[in-house]
Amino acid sequence: MSGAAKGDPVIEVRDLVKRYGGVEAVAGLDLTVNKGEVFGLLGPNGSGKTTMILILLGLTEPSEGEVRVTGLDPLRQPLAVKRAVGYLPDSVGFYDTMTARENLRYTARLAGLDTAEADARIDNALERVRLSDVAEKNVAGFSHGMRQRLGVAEVLVKDCPIAILDEPTNGLDPQSTTELLDLIRRLRDDGRTVLLSSHLLSLVQSICDRVALINHGRIGLTGSVDELRSRVLGGSYTIEVEAENVDIKTATAAIPGVAGFADLTPGHVRIRATADIRADVARHIVERGGRLTRIAMHQPSLDDVYQRYFEDQRTVEGQRAFKGASHAA
Amino acid sequence: MQREGSPWTGLWAVAAKEAADHLTSARMKIVLGLVILTAIGAAYGSAGQLKETVGSDPFLFLRLFTTAREPLPSFAGFLGFLLPLVAITLAFDAINGEYQRRTMSRVLSQPIYRDALLAGKFLGGLVVLTICVITLWLLVTGVGILSLGLPPSGEEVARGIAFLVVSVAYSAIWLGIALLFSTWFRSTATAALAALALWLLFTVFWQMLAPLVAGALAPVDPLDPMTALTQYNLQHDLMRISPTTLYGEMLTGILHPSTRALGLLFRSQMEGALMGAPLPLDQSLLIIWPDFSGLVAGIVLVFTLAYVSFQRQEVRA
Ligand SMILES: Nc1ncnc2c1ncn2[C@@H]1O[C@H](COP(=O)(O)OP(=O)(O)O)[C@@H](O)[C@H]1O
Ligand SMILES: [Mg+2]
């Protein structure tokens, strides 16, 4: 690969549009993924994630716009792009009558690896996704989680600078999900750039350096999870306090950053704040002779951000539609 | 637009995998078992018949292929009927099966073009069909040597090789048809049914339909003998739409060395000919040449249609 330094853009998408008939599956999308980061593409089903990924791989032609993967145009140099990218499709499938190893061998041959090199890499990859024991078993008996891991093994065998994973945790049980997220982290630790798509937000927020919220073929917001949180929710935190021998409200009202209260019981208060002010809250209560029994902060997850963001979108759109209708009337 | 790299990268990897898959698949074992059993049966039948009837035919060995013992058809007749079935078995789920197993996007995300996948599948099937046809030919030859007690002559071996080439071409067009249906229909069952329907149409019903259609399109005027000729020619052309007809004609030309023409023969063409005298091999090949070209053109057409349809397909299932 080119000697791009960490932080250089490896995937660039400009004004991308893809129409199916009259429907815009991707409607003017801009995106930059930098070298060495884990980038999350988050959006509900049908928002255009898979379509964009297929365009990145040169498997679908864009209607408009420009795409560059490691500086290459997937339309004109599809083979070079496909050599640079390892791809795990959503609901990945394998040849059931072949063993796990045979399946990997086949794609390794398609990728142009020679047999000895491929075999060494396959052993390594299977070890890493913990499928060595079943390497010689037919894939027919594999669970969904095992297939997904085998898909990751294939990406490892291909050993590309970029890994694109489409809905990698879709349909997995919690334990398999954790395992897969671990594997993805290790992909990044090897120095790969990872682009993954998902509609499962809370899972992805734990591994993504940056996230783009996508809906109706458009990117709504891009940034780190923290940035998105403060931009959408205005940096709101909820701090739960339990204390005895003190009026929590009066004790903490003067702290800068407190935005409001909701009390549940006399000794149990929820403080809305614009920053993490747990230390201040504790100090103020203790200084007034209170006995602090519990203090906990509830940070809004990306789910909340996401829900809030698209709720707003929907309201705006609803209003627009309503205005349009009344205008016509 | 100029594409970088060769469209054939990965072709052999695909072909080798497909061939290996076919040779180990249960469905192929069943169909091949059926074909080999009938082939041996037919060959023994004709060998028995030959021992009873023919004395000093110079091409006794070739008779093995074409002699029928009632109620069984000849070996050649069996092949015309069953080779398409083998080819359809190989390819009816070639492309749609990849979508169904959800392997298509994984395979196409490797650095290959779609050309390589389609052509590789065709090539892999062709290799298996060739192996299959050669096996059958060797079996019949073996049965012949055992039961007739004499080896084939040099000319008979040469004609046997021509028979192999023609049989592979005939299987190839059915392979192409099945491949085409596997790109047209997303359901493998639909593709298989469509291919089998065409198989029945061409191998069984076409011989009955062609005369009817020709009769309707070009009725014979009893006062004008030329109309009879017109009708016959039309019927012959219609029959030749079916690959099975072409195959049958070609086998006649190759395996009956005395065949002078495929279709009607006029007295002028027989001028100076010894009735029943065998033609040299190159003359026989010349006779079947138009049919063979037609068959190859058909293969190219069918494959091109499959190619165009596959190139434009969405990769997601
Ligand atoms: N082949 C196609 N023909 C017509 N519409 C399609 C096709 N593929 C996808 N779409 C539409 O494009 C939109 C985006 O789909 P997709 O990219 O699969 O979304 P996601 O992966 O985010 O769930 C959907 O509304 C879908 O209906
Ligand atoms: Mg999708």
XYZ file of C-alpha atoms and ligand atoms in Angstrom:
674
model
C 0.000 0.000 0.000
C 0.993 3.622 -0.335
C 2.864 5.026 2.601
C -0.071 7.005 3.877
C 0.507 8.240 7.383
C -1.982 7.716 10.172
C -4.699 10.291 9.722
C -4.483 10.598 5.943
C -7.794 9.967 4.201
C -8.030 6.465 2.718
C -11.694 6.533 1.771
C -13.188 9.655 0.257
C -16.749 10.007 -0.936
C -18.045 13.226 -2.543
C -21.645 14.032 -3.472
C -22.419 10.370 -3.985
C -25.842 9.618 -5.458
C -27.280 6.205 -6.320
C -30.728 5.901 -7.843
C -32.727 2.719 -8.228
C -35.428 3.658 -10.680
C -36.686 6.915 -9.249
C -35.663 6.120 -5.671
C -32.498 7.620 -4.283
C -30.880 4.958 -2.119
C -27.901 7.271 -1.587
C -28.732 10.954 -1.914
C -25.681 13.176 -1.966
C -23.365 11.604 0.554
C -19.995 12.980 1.706
C -17.623 10.971 3.800
C -13.949 10.790 4.676
C -12.391 7.903 6.535
C -8.844 8.392 7.753
C -6.074 5.872 7.971
C -5.994 3.800 11.124
C -9.398 4.697 12.500
C -12.482 2.628 13.157
C -15.280 4.450 11.443
C -18.893 3.601 12.171
C -21.669 4.118 9.681
C -24.845 4.134 11.707
C -28.341 4.230 10.389
C -31.630 2.352 10.337
C -32.382 -0.361 7.783
C -32.753 0.961 4.264
C -30.726 4.091 4.928
C -28.231 3.292 2.168
C -25.281 1.826 4.081
C -24.922 -1.352 2.036
C -25.405 0.555 -1.208
C -22.562 2.910 -0.334
C -20.282 0.020 0.632
C -20.988 -1.795 -2.637
C -20.083 1.386 -4.509
C -16.834 1.651 -2.535
C -15.946 -1.873 -3.695
C -16.856 -1.169 -7.307
C -19.635 -3.772 -7.166
C -22.312 -1.195 -7.968
C -22.007 1.838 -10.204
C -22.802 5.207 -8.661
C -25.289 7.459 -10.474
C -23.358 10.592 -9.582
C -20.449 11.675 -7.457
C -16.912 10.623 -6.848
C -15.368 7.858 -4.796
C -11.711 7.227 -3.974
C -10.338 4.291 -2.039
C -6.628 4.673 -1.262
C -6.682 7.228 -4.055
C -8.102 4.742 -6.605
C -11.381 4.929 -8.473
C -13.334 1.688 -7.871
C -15.001 2.021 -11.273
C -11.793 2.258 -13.265
C -9.448 0.196 -11.107
C -11.755 -2.314 -9.429
C -9.112 -5.009 -9.097
C -6.638 -2.716 -7.335
C -9.376 -1.472 -5.000
C -10.550 -5.000 -4.241
C -6.970 -6.008 -3.488
C -6.775 -3.193 -0.927
C -10.073 -3.950 0.801
C -11.210 -6.934 2.838
C -14.999 -7.151 2.882
C -17.381 -8.888 5.237
C -20.853 -8.705 3.639
C -24.007 -8.552 5.730
C -25.337 -12.069 6.370
C -22.245 -13.643 4.875
C -22.579 -17.084 3.271
C -20.173 -19.930 2.595
C -20.147 -23.089 0.508
C -21.848 -25.569 2.796
C -20.323 -28.676 1.270
C -16.808 -27.377 1.764
C -14.848 -27.199 5.000
C -13.951 -23.909 6.663
C -10.394 -24.253 5.412
C -11.467 -25.079 1.845
C -13.724 -22.043 1.789
C -10.855 -19.788 2.821
C -8.499 -21.487 0.356
C -10.847 -20.783 -2.508
C -11.089 -17.053 -1.826
C -7.345 -16.922 -1.158
C -6.758 -18.368 -4.627
C -9.172 -15.846 -6.113
C -7.221 -13.149 -4.301
C -4.108 -14.421 -6.047
C -2.219 -15.772 -3.019
C 0.066 -18.716 -3.658
C -0.782 -21.927 -1.857
C 1.974 -21.991 0.768
C 1.449 -18.362 1.749
C -2.313 -18.854 1.853
C -2.082 -21.958 4.047
C 0.109 -20.199 6.574
C -2.231 -17.228 6.738
C -5.300 -19.445 6.967
C -3.860 -21.321 9.956
C -3.142 -18.028 11.626
C -6.517 -16.502 10.887
C -8.475 -19.563 12.019
C -6.471 -19.594 15.232
C -7.280 -15.969 15.797
C -11.032 -16.332 15.330
C -10.923 -19.542 17.399
C -12.079 -21.838 14.610
C -8.962 -24.024 14.422
C -10.806 -26.971 15.965
C -13.449 -26.974 13.268
C -11.197 -26.046 10.363
C -11.786 -29.398 8.675
C -15.545 -29.466 9.350
C -18.115 -28.640 6.721
C -19.478 -25.132 7.088
C -23.018 -26.560 6.880
C -22.966 -27.202 10.620
C -21.673 -23.757 11.594
C -23.727 -21.386 13.717
C -24.368 -17.828 12.634
C -21.673 -16.576 14.973
C -19.128 -19.059 13.616
C -19.886 -18.014 10.045
C -19.441 -14.395 10.980
C -16.071 -15.211 12.562
C -15.096 -17.208 9.491
C -15.900 -14.082 7.478
C -13.514 -12.113 9.675
C -10.929 -14.850 9.147
C -11.276 -14.327 5.419
C -10.569 -10.626 5.869
C -7.516 -11.566 7.942
C -6.248 -13.978 5.287
C -6.533 -11.326 2.620
C -4.526 -9.061 4.954
C -5.605 -5.734 3.455
C -4.979 -2.220 4.763
C -8.737 -1.573 4.792
C -11.507 -3.732 6.241
C -15.144 -3.001 5.447
C -17.632 -4.834 7.638
C -21.339 -4.607 6.853
C -23.525 -5.186 9.914
C -20.934 -7.492 11.505
C -22.865 -8.002 14.731
C -26.278 -8.410 13.157
C -28.189 -11.310 14.655
C -25.455 -12.367 17.069
C -26.079 -13.247 20.691
C -24.423 -10.984 23.293
C -21.425 -13.242 23.836
C -20.669 -13.626 20.134
C -21.103 -9.883 19.775
C -18.490 -9.194 22.416
C -16.160 -11.655 20.725
C -16.634 -10.051 17.355
C -16.095 -6.560 18.705
C -12.851 -7.837 20.194
C -11.784 -9.141 16.801
C -12.594 -5.798 15.206
C -10.512 -3.994 17.815
C -7.600 -6.219 16.967
C -8.041 -5.447 13.277
C -7.511 -1.818 14.189
C -4.585 -2.589 16.475
C -2.860 -4.212 13.487
C -2.954 -0.802 11.842
C -5.911 -1.391 9.562
C -8.552 1.135 8.738
C -11.957 -0.276 9.599
C -15.269 0.935 8.194
C -18.257 -0.771 9.712
C -21.953 -0.276 9.340
C -24.629 -1.073 11.839
C -28.025 -0.150 13.120
C -27.043 -1.404 16.585
C -25.737 1.782 18.081
C -24.833 1.057 21.665
C -22.553 -1.765 20.574
C -20.707 0.240 18.024
C -20.105 3.271 20.173
C -17.669 1.272 22.240
C -15.246 0.653 19.358
C -15.680 3.466 16.845
C -13.273 6.398 16.805
C -15.671 8.320 14.644
C -19.258 7.813 13.689
C -21.491 9.077 10.908
C -25.229 9.049 11.350
C -26.865 8.206 8.054
C -30.511 8.321 7.111
C -32.342 8.349 3.789
C -29.019 8.138 1.977
C -27.601 11.231 3.646
C -25.045 11.764 6.383
C -26.659 13.678 9.213
C -23.760 14.136 11.614
C -20.148 13.058 11.716
C -17.766 13.082 14.642
C -16.552 11.193 17.674
C -19.186 9.783 19.967
C -18.531 12.594 22.486
C -18.845 15.288 19.860
C -22.123 13.898 18.614
C -23.395 13.647 22.149
C -22.745 17.275 22.956
C -23.969 18.478 19.598
C -27.259 16.669 19.654
C -28.057 16.664 23.343
C -26.321 19.924 24.213
C -23.983 18.045 26.526
C -26.532 16.838 28.988
C -25.599 14.523 31.834
C -27.771 13.100 34.526
C -26.275 12.668 37.979
C -28.072 10.579 40.494
C -27.379 11.420 44.136
C -28.458 9.706 47.347
C -27.550 11.363 50.643
C -28.751 11.602 54.263
C -28.936 14.505 56.756
C -28.957 17.136 54.016
C -31.247 18.826 51.505
C -29.537 17.845 48.285
C -31.219 20.525 46.192
C -30.132 23.498 48.246
C -26.706 22.027 48.810
C -25.948 21.740 45.113
C -28.028 24.442 43.421
C -25.114 26.886 43.368
C -22.744 24.594 41.489
C -22.037 25.906 37.990
C -23.282 23.496 35.362
C -26.414 22.404 37.182
C -29.365 22.742 34.827
C -32.219 21.328 36.843
C -33.535 18.750 39.312
C -35.958 15.921 39.445
C -36.476 14.427 42.873
C -37.740 11.010 43.363
C -37.726 10.728 47.178
C -36.364 13.228 49.742
C -32.966 11.575 49.935
C -32.722 10.727 46.239
C -32.334 13.421 43.586
C -31.537 13.461 39.905
C -29.488 16.444 38.759
C -29.411 17.481 35.139
C -26.035 19.012 34.312
C -24.116 20.256 31.320
C -20.852 18.653 32.403
C -19.505 15.928 34.626
C -19.810 17.688 38.026
C -19.805 14.666 40.302
C -16.782 15.829 42.287
C -18.359 19.230 42.994
C -21.644 17.663 44.015
C -19.928 15.324 46.445
C -17.847 18.118 47.963
C -20.862 20.404 48.467
C -22.887 17.706 50.176
C -20.078 16.638 52.476
C -19.217 20.260 53.354
C -22.813 20.760 54.526
C -22.550 17.774 56.838
C -24.428 15.366 54.620
C -23.681 11.674 54.394
C -23.282 10.765 50.766
C -24.410 7.188 50.134
C -24.453 7.028 46.360
C -23.484 9.151 43.393
C -23.733 7.926 39.812
C -23.671 9.530 36.433
C -25.877 8.445 33.599
C -24.241 9.284 30.305
C -26.561 9.319 27.328
C -25.621 6.530 24.957
C -25.345 6.991 21.261
C -28.767 5.411 21.118
C -30.226 8.452 22.823
C -28.289 10.731 20.517
C -29.417 8.812 17.524
C -33.010 8.625 18.581
C -33.102 12.295 19.458
C -31.416 13.253 16.217
C -33.712 11.338 13.949
C -36.757 12.238 15.991
C -35.937 15.880 15.313
C -35.445 15.081 11.645
C -38.762 13.375 11.503
C -40.511 16.273 13.217
C -38.948 18.721 10.796
C -39.933 16.584 7.864
C -43.425 16.157 9.263
C -43.792 19.899 9.589
C -42.507 20.364 6.080
C -44.962 17.826 4.735
C -47.730 19.471 6.710
C -46.842 22.908 5.396
C -46.702 21.530 1.865
C -50.123 20.044 2.313
C -51.706 23.172 3.737
C -50.062 25.210 1.032
C -51.601 23.032 -1.626
C -55.022 23.261 -0.005
C -14.282 2.558 -20.428
C -10.879 0.935 -20.125
C -10.689 -1.626 -17.342
C -7.389 -2.382 -15.689
C -6.148 -5.941 -15.379
C -7.159 -9.103 -17.181
C -10.802 -10.175 -17.160
C -9.582 -13.734 -16.798
C -7.800 -13.369 -13.435
C -9.163 -16.121 -11.241
C -10.693 -18.050 -14.153
C -8.792 -21.246 -13.400
C -9.385 -21.017 -9.676
C -13.140 -20.854 -10.328
C -13.053 -23.609 -12.964
C -11.030 -25.957 -10.754
C -13.304 -25.394 -7.767
C -16.453 -25.923 -9.836
C -15.124 -29.112 -11.431
C -14.067 -30.517 -8.068
C -17.470 -29.595 -6.604
C -19.336 -31.353 -9.399
C -17.250 -34.492 -9.261
C -17.931 -34.946 -5.548
C -21.554 -33.802 -5.403
C -24.248 -36.342 -4.645
C -26.501 -35.089 -7.378
C -23.817 -35.626 -9.995
C -23.190 -39.157 -8.752
C -26.870 -39.998 -9.145
C -27.147 -38.620 -12.668
C -23.845 -40.109 -13.785
C -24.815 -43.484 -12.338
C -28.042 -43.370 -14.331
C -26.256 -42.420 -17.546
C -23.499 -45.012 -17.191
C -25.939 -47.820 -16.433
C -28.096 -47.016 -19.441
C -25.023 -46.627 -21.621
C -23.692 -50.053 -20.671
C -27.151 -51.519 -21.127
C -27.519 -50.000 -24.565
C -24.039 -51.089 -25.638
C -24.604 -54.689 -24.523
C -27.966 -54.667 -26.271
C -26.496 -53.565 -29.556
C -23.524 -55.917 -29.225
C -25.946 -58.826 -28.859
C -27.950 -57.620 -31.836
C -24.807 -57.220 -33.944
C -23.586 -60.738 -33.244
C -26.895 -62.105 -34.510
C -27.256 -60.047 -37.654
C -24.185 -58.464 -39.162
C -21.480 -60.546 -40.758
C -18.771 -58.499 -42.383
C -19.505 -54.826 -41.848
C -16.222 -52.898 -42.164
C -17.417 -50.494 -39.459
C -18.754 -53.043 -37.038
C -17.467 -51.075 -34.093
C -19.348 -47.907 -35.041
C -22.532 -49.966 -35.281
C -22.248 -50.418 -31.522
C -23.144 -46.779 -31.095
C -26.108 -46.704 -33.421
C -27.687 -50.148 -33.384
C -30.800 -50.326 -31.295
C -32.208 -53.461 -29.769
C -35.937 -53.094 -29.338
C -37.366 -51.800 -27.101
C -34.185 -49.955 -26.068
C -32.902 -47.045 -28.125
C -29.315 -47.062 -29.362
C -26.402 -45.723 -27.367
C -26.341 -42.587 -29.529
C -30.068 -42.118 -28.973
C -29.543 -42.380 -25.229
C -26.822 -39.767 -25.299
C -28.967 -37.324 -27.276
C -31.565 -37.687 -24.571
C -29.422 -37.880 -21.413
C -26.393 -35.634 -22.042
C -28.596 -32.513 -21.753
C -29.796 -33.811 -18.406
C -26.220 -34.096 -17.146
C -25.443 -30.586 -18.393
C -28.565 -29.127 -16.780
C -27.701 -30.858 -13.508
C -24.322 -29.149 -13.606
C -25.409 -25.594 -14.277
C -29.036 -24.890 -13.384
C -27.986 -23.280 -10.084
C -24.611 -21.901 -11.179
C -25.320 -18.210 -10.675
C -28.561 -18.051 -8.692
C -27.121 -20.621 -6.281
C -24.382 -18.152 -5.379
C -27.014 -15.573 -4.486
C -29.003 -18.131 -2.561
C -25.995 -19.194 -0.502
C -25.084 -15.513 -0.133
C -21.593 -16.169 -1.419
C -21.841 -13.887 -4.443
C -20.736 -10.613 -2.876
C -17.961 -12.370 -0.952
C -16.565 -13.940 -4.123
C -16.955 -10.808 -6.243
C -15.215 -8.710 -3.586
C -12.055 -10.647 -4.413
C -9.870 -9.066 -7.114
C -11.576 -10.749 -10.086
C -14.049 -9.616 -12.734
C -17.459 -11.153 -13.142
C -16.277 -12.485 -16.496
C -13.974 -14.887 -14.690
C -16.748 -16.215 -12.463
C -19.180 -16.881 -15.327
C -16.582 -18.271 -17.731
C -14.966 -20.294 -14.937
C -18.285 -21.926 -14.115
C -18.842 -22.746 -17.778
C -15.330 -24.115 -18.138
C -15.579 -26.195 -14.955
C -18.833 -27.730 -16.192
C -17.304 -28.386 -19.588
C -14.360 -30.220 -18.044
C -16.736 -32.489 -16.139
C -18.854 -33.114 -19.244
C -15.755 -33.982 -21.236
C -14.650 -36.451 -18.590
C -18.148 -37.874 -18.604
C -18.322 -38.281 -22.391
C -14.859 -39.829 -22.600
C -15.752 -42.270 -19.835
C -18.878 -43.326 -21.704
C -16.962 -43.742 -24.935
C -14.319 -45.884 -23.227
C -17.053 -47.963 -21.610
C -18.716 -48.685 -24.928
C -15.378 -49.455 -26.537
C -14.631 -51.830 -23.681
C -17.992 -53.536 -24.034
C -17.341 -53.798 -27.780
C -13.944 -55.410 -27.395
C -15.277 -57.848 -24.817
C -18.382 -58.925 -26.658
C -17.342 -58.633 -30.310
C -13.812 -59.801 -29.667
C -12.063 -57.313 -31.944
C -10.453 -53.898 -31.452
C -11.601 -50.776 -33.347
C -9.733 -49.903 -36.541
C -7.755 -46.669 -36.955
C -10.561 -45.032 -38.897
C -13.067 -46.089 -36.279
C -10.944 -44.518 -33.559
C -10.697 -41.299 -35.589
C -14.459 -41.239 -36.020
C -14.766 -41.995 -32.310
C -12.792 -38.841 -31.551
C -15.046 -36.828 -33.846
C -17.945 -38.339 -31.929
C -16.385 -37.116 -28.665
C -15.952 -33.572 -29.948
C -19.509 -33.402 -31.250
C -20.903 -34.842 -28.009
C -19.025 -32.312 -25.894
C -20.296 -29.476 -28.090
C -23.833 -30.806 -27.755
C -23.508 -30.966 -23.960
C -21.941 -27.515 -23.957
C -24.979 -25.858 -25.481
C -27.176 -27.354 -22.768
C -24.657 -26.239 -20.193
C -24.947 -22.745 -21.664
C -28.738 -22.860 -21.607
C -28.772 -23.949 -17.964
C -26.226 -21.248 -17.119
C -28.390 -18.656 -18.877
C -31.467 -19.726 -16.928
C -29.470 -19.597 -13.712
C -28.777 -15.909 -14.384
C -32.320 -15.126 -15.526
C -34.197 -16.770 -12.662
C -33.347 -15.995 -9.056
C -34.967 -19.222 -7.871
C -32.956 -22.376 -8.580
C -36.146 -24.458 -8.777
C -37.581 -22.185 -11.466
C -34.345 -22.299 -13.422
C -34.233 -26.096 -13.232
C -37.864 -26.395 -14.343
C -37.379 -23.992 -17.233
C -34.308 -25.892 -18.420
C -36.087 -29.245 -18.083
C -39.101 -27.914 -19.985
C -36.846 -26.860 -22.843
C -35.112 -30.231 -22.680
C -38.420 -32.098 -23.044
C -39.505 -29.749 -25.811
C -36.359 -30.249 -27.869
C -35.680 -33.921 -27.214
C -39.231 -35.258 -27.317
C -41.821 -32.896 -28.723
C -39.909 -31.008 -31.358
C -39.952 -33.893 -33.858
C -43.739 -33.939 -33.566
C -44.226 -30.191 -33.647
C -41.961 -29.301 -36.563
C -44.003 -31.185 -39.229
C -47.225 -29.659 -37.925
C -45.833 -26.133 -38.021
C -44.281 -26.669 -41.448
C -47.601 -28.067 -42.725
C -49.459 -25.004 -41.491
C -46.936 -22.488 -42.813
C -46.256 -24.087 -46.194
C -49.202 -26.250 -47.284
C -48.562 -28.691 -50.111
C -50.326 -28.025 -53.403
C -50.940 -31.452 -55.011
C -50.482 -29.926 -58.490
C -47.136 -28.296 -57.717
C -44.380 -30.718 -56.635
C -42.153 -27.793 -55.651
C -44.458 -26.992 -52.735
C -43.727 -30.407 -51.287
C -40.038 -29.609 -51.463
C -40.602 -26.194 -49.860
C -42.503 -27.790 -47.032
C -39.851 -30.419 -46.517
C -37.087 -27.822 -46.430
C -38.998 -25.664 -43.985
C -39.619 -28.661 -41.781
C -35.961 -29.597 -41.914
C -34.902 -26.052 -40.989
C -37.371 -25.991 -38.115
C -36.098 -29.320 -36.849
C -32.587 -27.970 -36.872
C -33.498 -25.319 -34.310
C -33.336 -28.138 -31.798
C -29.769 -29.006 -30.790
C -30.913 -32.605 -30.447
C -31.711 -32.724 -34.165
C -28.302 -31.277 -34.991
C -26.632 -33.807 -32.741
C -28.543 -36.693 -34.269
C -27.644 -35.569 -37.781
C -24.003 -35.181 -36.896
C -23.857 -38.612 -35.308
C -25.426 -40.072 -38.438
C -22.750 -38.382 -40.546
C -19.907 -39.579 -38.343
C -21.033 -43.031 -37.314
C -22.554 -44.080 -40.663
C -19.676 -43.480 -43.068
C -21.966 -44.112 -46.039
C -24.072 -41.026 -45.264
C -23.837 -38.637 -48.234
C -26.051 -35.783 -47.134
C -28.163 -34.722 -44.206
C -31.677 -34.239 -45.554
C -33.058 -34.843 -49.043
C -30.745 -36.217 -51.681
C -31.268 -35.536 -55.372
C -30.404 -37.892 -58.162
C -27.843 -35.406 -59.525
C -25.975 -35.577 -56.216
C -25.840 -39.349 -56.457
C -24.293 -39.279 -59.956
C -21.397 -41.677 -60.064
C -21.743 -42.681 -56.429
C -21.520 -46.277 -55.376
C -24.607 -47.030 -53.335
C -23.667 -47.715 -49.735
C -19.956 -47.090 -50.250
C -18.403 -45.374 -47.239
C -17.070 -41.824 -47.507
C -13.592 -40.970 -46.260
C -13.525 -39.253 -42.879
C -12.794 -35.753 -44.184
C -15.832 -35.977 -46.495
C -18.026 -37.041 -43.586
C -16.733 -34.121 -41.540
C -17.527 -31.775 -44.408
C -21.101 -33.017 -44.393
C -21.598 -32.320 -40.707
C -19.692 -29.027 -40.801
C -22.755 -26.737 -41.197
C -24.501 -28.452 -38.312
C -21.409 -28.195 -36.155
C -20.945 -24.495 -36.898
C -24.599 -23.939 -36.087
C -24.175 -25.664 -32.742
C -21.062 -23.647 -31.871
C -22.831 -20.422 -32.880
C -25.644 -21.436 -30.543
C -23.183 -21.934 -27.681
C -21.666 -18.497 -28.287
C -25.104 -16.879 -28.443
C -26.360 -18.490 -25.248
C -23.172 -17.669 -23.353
C -23.266 -14.056 -24.544
C -26.858 -13.689 -23.359
C -25.870 -15.072 -19.953
C -22.878 -12.733 -19.855
C -24.920 -9.625 -20.638
C -27.567 -10.530 -18.095
C -25.015 -11.304 -15.381
C -22.929 -8.150 -15.933
C -25.923 -5.970 -15.210
C -27.092 -7.802 -12.121
C -27.079 -6.361 -8.627
C -24.675 -8.315 -6.434
C -26.814 -8.282 -3.336
C -29.194 -11.138 -2.837
N -31.614 -3.409 -6.265
C -32.381 -2.454 -5.720
N -33.445 -1.985 -6.394
C -34.226 -1.028 -5.864
N -34.036 -0.470 -4.658
C -32.997 -0.903 -3.932
C -32.116 -1.918 -4.425
N -31.176 -2.125 -3.497
C -31.458 -1.294 -2.467
N -32.543 -0.567 -2.722
C -33.125 0.452 -1.839
O -32.097 1.304 -1.438
C -32.287 1.709 -0.092
C -31.008 1.529 0.673
O -30.756 0.168 0.865
P -29.478 -0.372 1.625
O -28.280 0.293 1.086
O -29.509 -1.859 1.560
O -29.738 0.089 3.103
P -29.050 -0.423 4.459
O -27.888 -1.254 4.114
O -28.689 0.833 5.154
O -30.089 -1.185 5.194
C -33.446 0.913 0.450
O -34.553 1.763 0.523
C -33.667 -0.165 -0.571
O -35.030 -0.441 -0.678
Mg -27.518 -3.233 4.695
